[in-house]
Amino acid sequence: MIKGLIFDLDGVVVNTAVYHFQAWNRLANSLGFEFTEEDNERLKGVSRMESLNILLEIGGLTLPTKEKLRLASVKNEWYKEFINQMTASEILPGVTNFIDLVKSHGYQTALGTASRNAPLILERIGMQKTFDAIIDGNQVTKAKPDPEVFLKASAALNLEPSQCVVFEDAIAGLEAAHRAGMKCIGVGDQKTLTEADRVIPGFVNVNLSLLQL
Ligand code: BG6
Ligand code: MG
């Protein structure tokens, strides 16, 4: 029986992919190559350093670790310029209502995200007190598709993995949820999220029957 809901942040609660794209694109251009929105799909759900590795591979560049750390930090400063401007109006449609609904029916909620900027984003959108537990990129060592983030989230809720369902927009996240022994509801396009147990386009008009998996 499902007792806990674990939400990814980027692409599920807020659409920050567009800001990640603009910051990575600026970095690629400063390094002398193009980075497309299609390329950006490969970065969804992936940690910051792994994202940089993919970006450098696209640009055909091999750089020493020290320089890579510097570039990741430069990108993050540019990204933070965007997220510092975020407001609650950027919470994706239906998310707040759905979380209120499940909480009023006794479900526990957690955030399970690769992002190390999660605390800042939650503060900007006024959701720092919404979840019963928050596991973000600052608490995990292994990036999705490793299940670590979701296993830590279920443990923080004092629930078994089988009692939790994950909401994810990224293929790496679906795999992480399944490897954690959890059901996973894809948020986005059915054609992309083929491994999900169920897919919803978003949270508008979603009700509790969704949790009958
Ligand atoms: C994930 C995003 O949630 O967080 C990725 O989907 C991002 O695109 C990753 O790279 C890490 O985010 P941050 O905020 O720590 O750079
Ligand atoms: Mg995501």
PDB file of C-alpha atoms and ligand atoms in Angstrom:
ATOM      1  CA  MET A   1       0.000   0.000   0.000  1.00  0.00           C
ATOM      2  CA  ILE A   2       1.365   3.399  -0.980  1.00  0.00           C
ATOM      3  CA  LYS A   3       2.020   5.676   2.013  1.00  0.00           C
ATOM      4  CA  GLY A   4       4.668   8.065   0.695  1.00  0.00           C
ATOM      5  CA  LEU A   5       5.084  10.179  -2.424  1.00  0.00           C
ATOM      6  CA  ILE A   6       8.554  11.262  -3.531  1.00  0.00           C
ATOM      7  CA  PHE A   7       8.786  14.179  -5.942  1.00  0.00           C
ATOM      8  CA  ASP A   8      11.680  15.061  -8.196  1.00  0.00           C
ATOM      9  CA  LEU A   9      12.162  18.855  -8.305  1.00  0.00           C
ATOM     10  CA  ASP A  10      13.418  20.015 -11.716  1.00  0.00           C
ATOM     11  CA  GLY A  11      10.764  19.229 -14.343  1.00  0.00           C
ATOM     12  CA  VAL A  12       8.178  17.983 -11.834  1.00  0.00           C
ATOM     13  CA  VAL A  13       7.648  20.821  -9.347  1.00  0.00           C
ATOM     14  CA  VAL A  14       9.259  23.615 -11.398  1.00  0.00           C
ATOM     15  CA  ASN A  15      10.503  23.946 -14.948  1.00  0.00           C
ATOM     16  CA  THR A  16      14.123  24.882 -14.395  1.00  0.00           C
ATOM     17  CA  ALA A  17      15.339  22.944 -17.445  1.00  0.00           C
ATOM     18  CA  VAL A  18      15.089  26.138 -19.467  1.00  0.00           C
ATOM     19  CA  TYR A  19      17.461  27.923 -17.047  1.00  0.00           C
ATOM     20  CA  HIS A  20      19.886  24.998 -16.992  1.00  0.00           C
ATOM     21  CA  PHE A  21      19.847  25.079 -20.796  1.00  0.00           C
ATOM     22  CA  GLN A  22      20.582  28.796 -20.993  1.00  0.00           C
ATOM     23  CA  ALA A  23      23.484  28.511 -18.553  1.00  0.00           C
ATOM     24  CA  TRP A  24      24.989  25.427 -20.247  1.00  0.00           C
ATOM     25  CA  ASN A  25      24.497  27.052 -23.647  1.00  0.00           C
ATOM     26  CA  ARG A  26      26.376  30.152 -22.475  1.00  0.00           C
ATOM     27  CA  LEU A  27      29.203  27.934 -21.218  1.00  0.00           C
ATOM     28  CA  ALA A  28      29.348  25.977 -24.499  1.00  0.00           C
ATOM     29  CA  ASN A  29      29.458  29.216 -26.492  1.00  0.00           C
ATOM     30  CA  SER A  30      32.246  30.575 -24.284  1.00  0.00           C
ATOM     31  CA  LEU A  31      34.178  27.380 -25.055  1.00  0.00           C
ATOM     32  CA  GLY A  32      33.540  27.827 -28.790  1.00  0.00           C
ATOM     33  CA  PHE A  33      30.850  25.297 -29.660  1.00  0.00           C
ATOM     34  CA  GLU A  34      27.068  24.998 -30.037  1.00  0.00           C
ATOM     35  CA  PHE A  35      24.772  23.235 -27.599  1.00  0.00           C
ATOM     36  CA  THR A  36      21.207  22.493 -28.694  1.00  0.00           C
ATOM     37  CA  GLU A  37      17.958  21.964 -26.777  1.00  0.00           C
ATOM     38  CA  GLU A  38      18.056  18.377 -27.998  1.00  0.00           C
ATOM     39  CA  ASP A  39      21.502  17.984 -26.375  1.00  0.00           C
ATOM     40  CA  ASN A  40      19.983  19.415 -23.198  1.00  0.00           C
ATOM     41  CA  GLU A  41      17.588  16.435 -22.949  1.00  0.00           C
ATOM     42  CA  ARG A  42      20.593  14.257 -22.109  1.00  0.00           C
ATOM     43  CA  LEU A  43      21.298  16.393 -19.037  1.00  0.00           C
ATOM     44  CA  LYS A  44      17.874  16.013 -17.394  1.00  0.00           C
ATOM     45  CA  GLY A  45      18.111  14.318 -14.002  1.00  0.00           C
ATOM     46  CA  VAL A  46      21.898  14.060 -14.338  1.00  0.00           C
ATOM     47  CA  SER A  47      24.237  15.588 -11.726  1.00  0.00           C
ATOM     48  CA  ARG A  48      26.093  18.832 -12.372  1.00  0.00           C
ATOM     49  CA  MET A  49      29.514  17.250 -12.982  1.00  0.00           C
ATOM     50  CA  GLU A  50      28.093  14.472 -15.132  1.00  0.00           C
ATOM     51  CA  SER A  51      26.197  17.125 -17.120  1.00  0.00           C
ATOM     52  CA  LEU A  52      29.479  18.966 -17.681  1.00  0.00           C
ATOM     53  CA  ASN A  53      31.131  15.739 -18.842  1.00  0.00           C
ATOM     54  CA  ILE A  54      28.348  15.237 -21.419  1.00  0.00           C
ATOM     55  CA  LEU A  55      28.635  18.876 -22.549  1.00  0.00           C
ATOM     56  CA  LEU A  56      32.410  18.608 -22.997  1.00  0.00           C
ATOM     57  CA  GLU A  57      31.976  15.348 -24.905  1.00  0.00           C
ATOM     58  CA  ILE A  58      29.564  17.132 -27.278  1.00  0.00           C
ATOM     59  CA  GLY A  59      32.176  19.877 -27.751  1.00  0.00           C
ATOM     60  CA  GLY A  60      34.954  17.331 -28.224  1.00  0.00           C
ATOM     61  CA  LEU A  61      36.941  18.749 -25.297  1.00  0.00           C
ATOM     62  CA  THR A  62      39.008  16.912 -22.683  1.00  0.00           C
ATOM     63  CA  LEU A  63      39.970  19.065 -19.700  1.00  0.00           C
ATOM     64  CA  PRO A  64      41.766  18.518 -16.391  1.00  0.00           C
ATOM     65  CA  THR A  65      39.615  18.052 -13.268  1.00  0.00           C
ATOM     66  CA  LYS A  66      40.590  21.434 -11.794  1.00  0.00           C
ATOM     67  CA  GLU A  67      39.391  23.253 -14.910  1.00  0.00           C
ATOM     68  CA  LYS A  68      36.196  21.192 -14.982  1.00  0.00           C
ATOM     69  CA  LEU A  69      35.428  22.154 -11.395  1.00  0.00           C
ATOM     70  CA  ARG A  70      35.974  25.813 -12.315  1.00  0.00           C
ATOM     71  CA  LEU A  71      33.658  25.580 -15.339  1.00  0.00           C
ATOM     72  CA  ALA A  72      30.925  23.813 -13.303  1.00  0.00           C
ATOM     73  CA  SER A  73      31.130  26.628 -10.789  1.00  0.00           C
ATOM     74  CA  VAL A  74      30.939  29.310 -13.525  1.00  0.00           C
ATOM     75  CA  LYS A  75      27.869  27.601 -15.015  1.00  0.00           C
ATOM     76  CA  ASN A  76      26.266  27.393 -11.594  1.00  0.00           C
ATOM     77  CA  GLU A  77      26.751  31.109 -10.953  1.00  0.00           C
ATOM     78  CA  TRP A  78      25.002  31.863 -14.273  1.00  0.00           C
ATOM     79  CA  TYR A  79      22.231  29.387 -13.415  1.00  0.00           C
ATOM     80  CA  LYS A  80      21.764  31.009 -10.005  1.00  0.00           C
ATOM     81  CA  GLU A  81      21.199  34.383 -11.673  1.00  0.00           C
ATOM     82  CA  PHE A  82      18.018  32.817 -13.093  1.00  0.00           C
ATOM     83  CA  ILE A  83      16.829  30.953 -10.029  1.00  0.00           C
ATOM     84  CA  ASN A  84      17.394  33.978  -7.809  1.00  0.00           C
ATOM     85  CA  GLN A  85      14.602  35.621  -9.814  1.00  0.00           C
ATOM     86  CA  MET A  86      12.143  32.725  -9.395  1.00  0.00           C
ATOM     87  CA  THR A  87       8.805  33.174  -7.630  1.00  0.00           C
ATOM     88  CA  ALA A  88       5.905  30.907  -6.610  1.00  0.00           C
ATOM     89  CA  SER A  89       4.319  31.663  -9.992  1.00  0.00           C
ATOM     90  CA  GLU A  90       6.809  29.177 -11.465  1.00  0.00           C
ATOM     91  CA  ILE A  91       5.444  26.195  -9.556  1.00  0.00           C
ATOM     92  CA  LEU A  92       4.058  23.975 -12.313  1.00  0.00           C
ATOM     93  CA  PRO A  93       0.237  23.960 -12.680  1.00  0.00           C
ATOM     94  CA  GLY A  94      -1.648  21.642 -10.327  1.00  0.00           C
ATOM     95  CA  VAL A  95       1.367  20.733  -8.163  1.00  0.00           C
ATOM     96  CA  THR A  96       0.325  22.676  -5.061  1.00  0.00           C
ATOM     97  CA  ASN A  97      -3.268  21.382  -5.189  1.00  0.00           C
ATOM     98  CA  PHE A  98      -2.126  17.797  -5.633  1.00  0.00           C
ATOM     99  CA  ILE A  99       0.326  17.962  -2.702  1.00  0.00           C
ATOM    100  CA  ASP A 100      -2.376  19.539  -0.501  1.00  0.00           C
ATOM    101  CA  LEU A 101      -4.785  16.776  -1.540  1.00  0.00           C
ATOM    102  CA  VAL A 102      -2.442  13.887  -0.743  1.00  0.00           C
ATOM    103  CA  LYS A 103      -1.385  15.427   2.567  1.00  0.00           C
ATOM    104  CA  SER A 104      -5.012  15.874   3.601  1.00  0.00           C
ATOM    105  CA  HIS A 105      -5.465  12.136   3.003  1.00  0.00           C
ATOM    106  CA  GLY A 106      -2.542  11.228   5.252  1.00  0.00           C
ATOM    107  CA  TYR A 107       0.154  10.532   2.679  1.00  0.00           C
ATOM    108  CA  GLN A 108       3.700  11.563   3.511  1.00  0.00           C
ATOM    109  CA  THR A 109       5.721  13.547   0.983  1.00  0.00           C
ATOM    110  CA  ALA A 110       9.410  13.912   0.216  1.00  0.00           C
ATOM    111  CA  LEU A 111      11.565  15.687  -2.310  1.00  0.00           C
ATOM    112  CA  GLY A 112      14.185  13.530  -4.041  1.00  0.00           C
ATOM    113  CA  THR A 113      16.389  15.544  -6.378  1.00  0.00           C
ATOM    114  CA  ALA A 114      19.927  15.594  -7.774  1.00  0.00           C
ATOM    115  CA  SER A 115      20.041  19.376  -7.481  1.00  0.00           C
ATOM    116  CA  ARG A 116      22.388  21.025  -5.019  1.00  0.00           C
ATOM    117  CA  ASN A 117      20.438  24.244  -5.578  1.00  0.00           C
ATOM    118  CA  ALA A 118      17.222  22.699  -4.215  1.00  0.00           C
ATOM    119  CA  PRO A 119      17.254  24.674  -0.910  1.00  0.00           C
ATOM    120  CA  LEU A 120      17.552  27.966  -2.821  1.00  0.00           C
ATOM    121  CA  ILE A 121      14.812  27.015  -5.310  1.00  0.00           C
ATOM    122  CA  LEU A 122      12.441  25.887  -2.537  1.00  0.00           C
ATOM    123  CA  GLU A 123      13.035  29.157  -0.695  1.00  0.00           C
ATOM    124  CA  ARG A 124      12.396  31.218  -3.833  1.00  0.00           C
ATOM    125  CA  ILE A 125       9.081  29.437  -4.559  1.00  0.00           C
ATOM    126  CA  GLY A 126       8.017  29.303  -0.902  1.00  0.00           C
ATOM    127  CA  MET A 127       8.015  25.513  -0.603  1.00  0.00           C
ATOM    128  CA  GLN A 128      10.737  25.030   2.019  1.00  0.00           C
ATOM    129  CA  LYS A 129       8.173  23.663   4.518  1.00  0.00           C
ATOM    130  CA  THR A 130       6.012  21.686   2.081  1.00  0.00           C
ATOM    131  CA  PHE A 131       7.720  18.291   2.261  1.00  0.00           C
ATOM    132  CA  ASP A 132       8.115  15.962   5.253  1.00  0.00           C
ATOM    133  CA  ALA A 133      11.650  15.169   4.079  1.00  0.00           C
ATOM    134  CA  ILE A 134      14.085  16.699   1.612  1.00  0.00           C
ATOM    135  CA  ILE A 135      16.911  14.724   0.032  1.00  0.00           C
ATOM    136  CA  ASP A 136      18.889  16.733  -2.500  1.00  0.00           C
ATOM    137  CA  GLY A 137      22.230  16.695  -4.289  1.00  0.00           C
ATOM    138  CA  ASN A 138      23.980  17.854  -1.126  1.00  0.00           C
ATOM    139  CA  GLN A 139      23.107  14.596   0.675  1.00  0.00           C
ATOM    140  CA  VAL A 140      23.803  12.016  -2.020  1.00  0.00           C
ATOM    141  CA  THR A 141      27.065  10.747  -3.432  1.00  0.00           C
ATOM    142  CA  LYS A 142      25.696   8.676  -6.313  1.00  0.00           C
ATOM    143  CA  ALA A 143      23.674  10.332  -9.051  1.00  0.00           C
ATOM    144  CA  LYS A 144      20.503   8.961 -10.652  1.00  0.00           C
ATOM    145  CA  PRO A 145      20.070   6.319 -12.121  1.00  0.00           C
ATOM    146  CA  ASP A 146      21.589   5.117  -8.846  1.00  0.00           C
ATOM    147  CA  PRO A 147      18.690   4.655  -6.373  1.00  0.00           C
ATOM    148  CA  GLU A 148      20.500   6.351  -3.445  1.00  0.00           C
ATOM    149  CA  VAL A 149      18.420   9.554  -3.439  1.00  0.00           C
ATOM    150  CA  PHE A 150      15.096   7.721  -3.344  1.00  0.00           C
ATOM    151  CA  LEU A 151      16.240   5.135  -0.777  1.00  0.00           C
ATOM    152  CA  LYS A 152      17.360   7.985   1.486  1.00  0.00           C
ATOM    153  CA  ALA A 153      13.987   9.690   0.968  1.00  0.00           C
ATOM    154  CA  SER A 154      11.968   6.583   1.936  1.00  0.00           C
ATOM    155  CA  ALA A 155      14.236   6.036   4.960  1.00  0.00           C
ATOM    156  CA  ALA A 156      13.699   9.665   6.014  1.00  0.00           C
ATOM    157  CA  LEU A 157       9.930   9.040   5.880  1.00  0.00           C
ATOM    158  CA  ASN A 158      10.368   5.789   7.854  1.00  0.00           C
ATOM    159  CA  LEU A 159       8.777   3.861   5.009  1.00  0.00           C
ATOM    160  CA  GLU A 160       9.753   0.779   3.042  1.00  0.00           C
ATOM    161  CA  PRO A 161      10.647   1.461  -0.616  1.00  0.00           C
ATOM    162  CA  SER A 162       7.616  -0.594  -1.686  1.00  0.00           C
ATOM    163  CA  GLN A 163       5.375   1.868   0.195  1.00  0.00           C
ATOM    164  CA  CYS A 164       6.621   4.798  -1.901  1.00  0.00           C
ATOM    165  CA  VAL A 165       5.871   6.074  -5.380  1.00  0.00           C
ATOM    166  CA  VAL A 166       8.178   8.448  -7.247  1.00  0.00           C
ATOM    167  CA  PHE A 167       7.198  11.288  -9.610  1.00  0.00           C
ATOM    168  CA  GLU A 168       9.877  11.827 -12.252  1.00  0.00           C
ATOM    169  CA  ASP A 169      10.350  13.592 -15.596  1.00  0.00           C
ATOM    170  CA  ALA A 170      13.746  12.075 -16.467  1.00  0.00           C
ATOM    171  CA  ILE A 171      14.609   8.642 -17.817  1.00  0.00           C
ATOM    172  CA  ALA A 172      17.512   8.379 -15.346  1.00  0.00           C
ATOM    173  CA  GLY A 173      15.035   9.106 -12.548  1.00  0.00           C
ATOM    174  CA  LEU A 174      12.607   6.379 -13.639  1.00  0.00           C
ATOM    175  CA  GLU A 175      15.452   3.883 -13.583  1.00  0.00           C
ATOM    176  CA  ALA A 176      16.578   5.097 -10.143  1.00  0.00           C
ATOM    177  CA  ALA A 177      13.045   4.647  -8.761  1.00  0.00           C
ATOM    178  CA  HIS A 178      12.725   1.118 -10.112  1.00  0.00           C
ATOM    179  CA  ARG A 179      16.190   0.193  -8.842  1.00  0.00           C
ATOM    180  CA  ALA A 180      15.040   1.458  -5.428  1.00  0.00           C
ATOM    181  CA  GLY A 181      12.100  -0.967  -5.594  1.00  0.00           C
ATOM    182  CA  MET A 182       9.525   1.810  -6.031  1.00  0.00           C
ATOM    183  CA  LYS A 183       6.752   2.408  -8.540  1.00  0.00           C
ATOM    184  CA  CYS A 184       7.290   5.452 -10.717  1.00  0.00           C
ATOM    185  CA  ILE A 185       4.836   7.864 -12.300  1.00  0.00           C
ATOM    186  CA  GLY A 186       6.329   9.702 -15.251  1.00  0.00           C
ATOM    187  CA  VAL A 187       5.516  13.390 -15.598  1.00  0.00           C
ATOM    188  CA  GLY A 188       5.747  14.438 -19.235  1.00  0.00           C
ATOM    189  CA  ASP A 189       5.618  12.676 -22.562  1.00  0.00           C
ATOM    190  CA  GLN A 190       4.513   9.045 -22.782  1.00  0.00           C
ATOM    191  CA  LYS A 191       6.822   8.478 -25.778  1.00  0.00           C
ATOM    192  CA  THR A 192       9.900   9.457 -23.762  1.00  0.00           C
ATOM    193  CA  LEU A 193       8.935   7.937 -20.410  1.00  0.00           C
ATOM    194  CA  THR A 194       8.264   4.421 -21.673  1.00  0.00           C
ATOM    195  CA  GLU A 195       9.610   2.721 -18.524  1.00  0.00           C
ATOM    196  CA  ALA A 196       7.169   4.482 -16.177  1.00  0.00           C
ATOM    197  CA  ASP A 197       4.368   2.545 -14.469  1.00  0.00           C
ATOM    198  CA  ARG A 198       2.033   5.326 -15.552  1.00  0.00           C
ATOM    199  CA  VAL A 199       2.543   8.697 -17.254  1.00  0.00           C
ATOM    200  CA  ILE A 200       0.704  11.966 -16.639  1.00  0.00           C
ATOM    201  CA  PRO A 201       1.272  15.128 -18.710  1.00  0.00           C
ATOM    202  CA  GLY A 202       1.187  17.223 -15.510  1.00  0.00           C
ATOM    203  CA  PHE A 203      -0.728  17.597 -12.243  1.00  0.00           C
ATOM    204  CA  VAL A 204      -3.778  19.535 -13.425  1.00  0.00           C
ATOM    205  CA  ASN A 205      -6.980  17.702 -12.404  1.00  0.00           C
ATOM    206  CA  VAL A 206      -5.048  14.704 -11.061  1.00  0.00           C
ATOM    207  CA  ASN A 207      -6.831  12.840  -8.250  1.00  0.00           C
ATOM    208  CA  LEU A 208      -6.013  10.056  -5.804  1.00  0.00           C
ATOM    209  CA  SER A 209      -7.014   7.271  -8.201  1.00  0.00           C
ATOM    210  CA  LEU A 210      -3.616   7.919  -9.780  1.00  0.00           C
ATOM    211  CA  LEU A 211      -2.052   6.101  -6.823  1.00  0.00           C
ATOM    212  CA  GLN A 212      -3.848   2.813  -7.593  1.00  0.00           C
ATOM    213  CA  LEU A 213      -0.856   1.287  -9.350  1.00  0.00           C
TER     214      LEU A 213
HETATM  215  C1  BG6 B   1      18.612  17.768 -11.781  1.00  0.00           C
HETATM  216  C2  BG6 B   1      18.439  18.400 -13.141  1.00  0.00           C
HETATM  217  O1  BG6 B   1      17.418  17.835 -11.069  1.00  0.00           O
HETATM  218  O2  BG6 B   1      19.639  18.427 -11.059  1.00  0.00           O
HETATM  219  C3  BG6 B   1      19.757  18.382 -13.895  1.00  0.00           C
HETATM  220  O3  BG6 B   1      17.462  17.686 -13.886  1.00  0.00           O
HETATM  221  C4  BG6 B   1      20.831  19.072 -13.044  1.00  0.00           C
HETATM  222  O4  BG6 B   1      19.607  19.025 -15.129  1.00  0.00           O
HETATM  223  C5  BG6 B   1      20.919  18.398 -11.679  1.00  0.00           C
HETATM  224  O5  BG6 B   1      22.093  18.981 -13.700  1.00  0.00           O
HETATM  225  C6  BG6 B   1      21.933  19.073 -10.762  1.00  0.00           C
HETATM  226  O6  BG6 B   1      21.482  20.361 -10.491  1.00  0.00           O
HETATM  227  P1  BG6 B   1      22.316  21.490  -9.755  1.00  0.00           P
HETATM  228  O7  BG6 B   1      21.269  22.499  -9.389  1.00  0.00           O
HETATM  229  O8  BG6 B   1      22.939  20.862  -8.541  1.00  0.00           O
HETATM  230  O9  BG6 B   1      23.352  21.987 -10.701  1.00  0.00           O
HETATM  231 MG    MG B   2      13.782  16.172 -13.164  1.00  0.00          MG
END
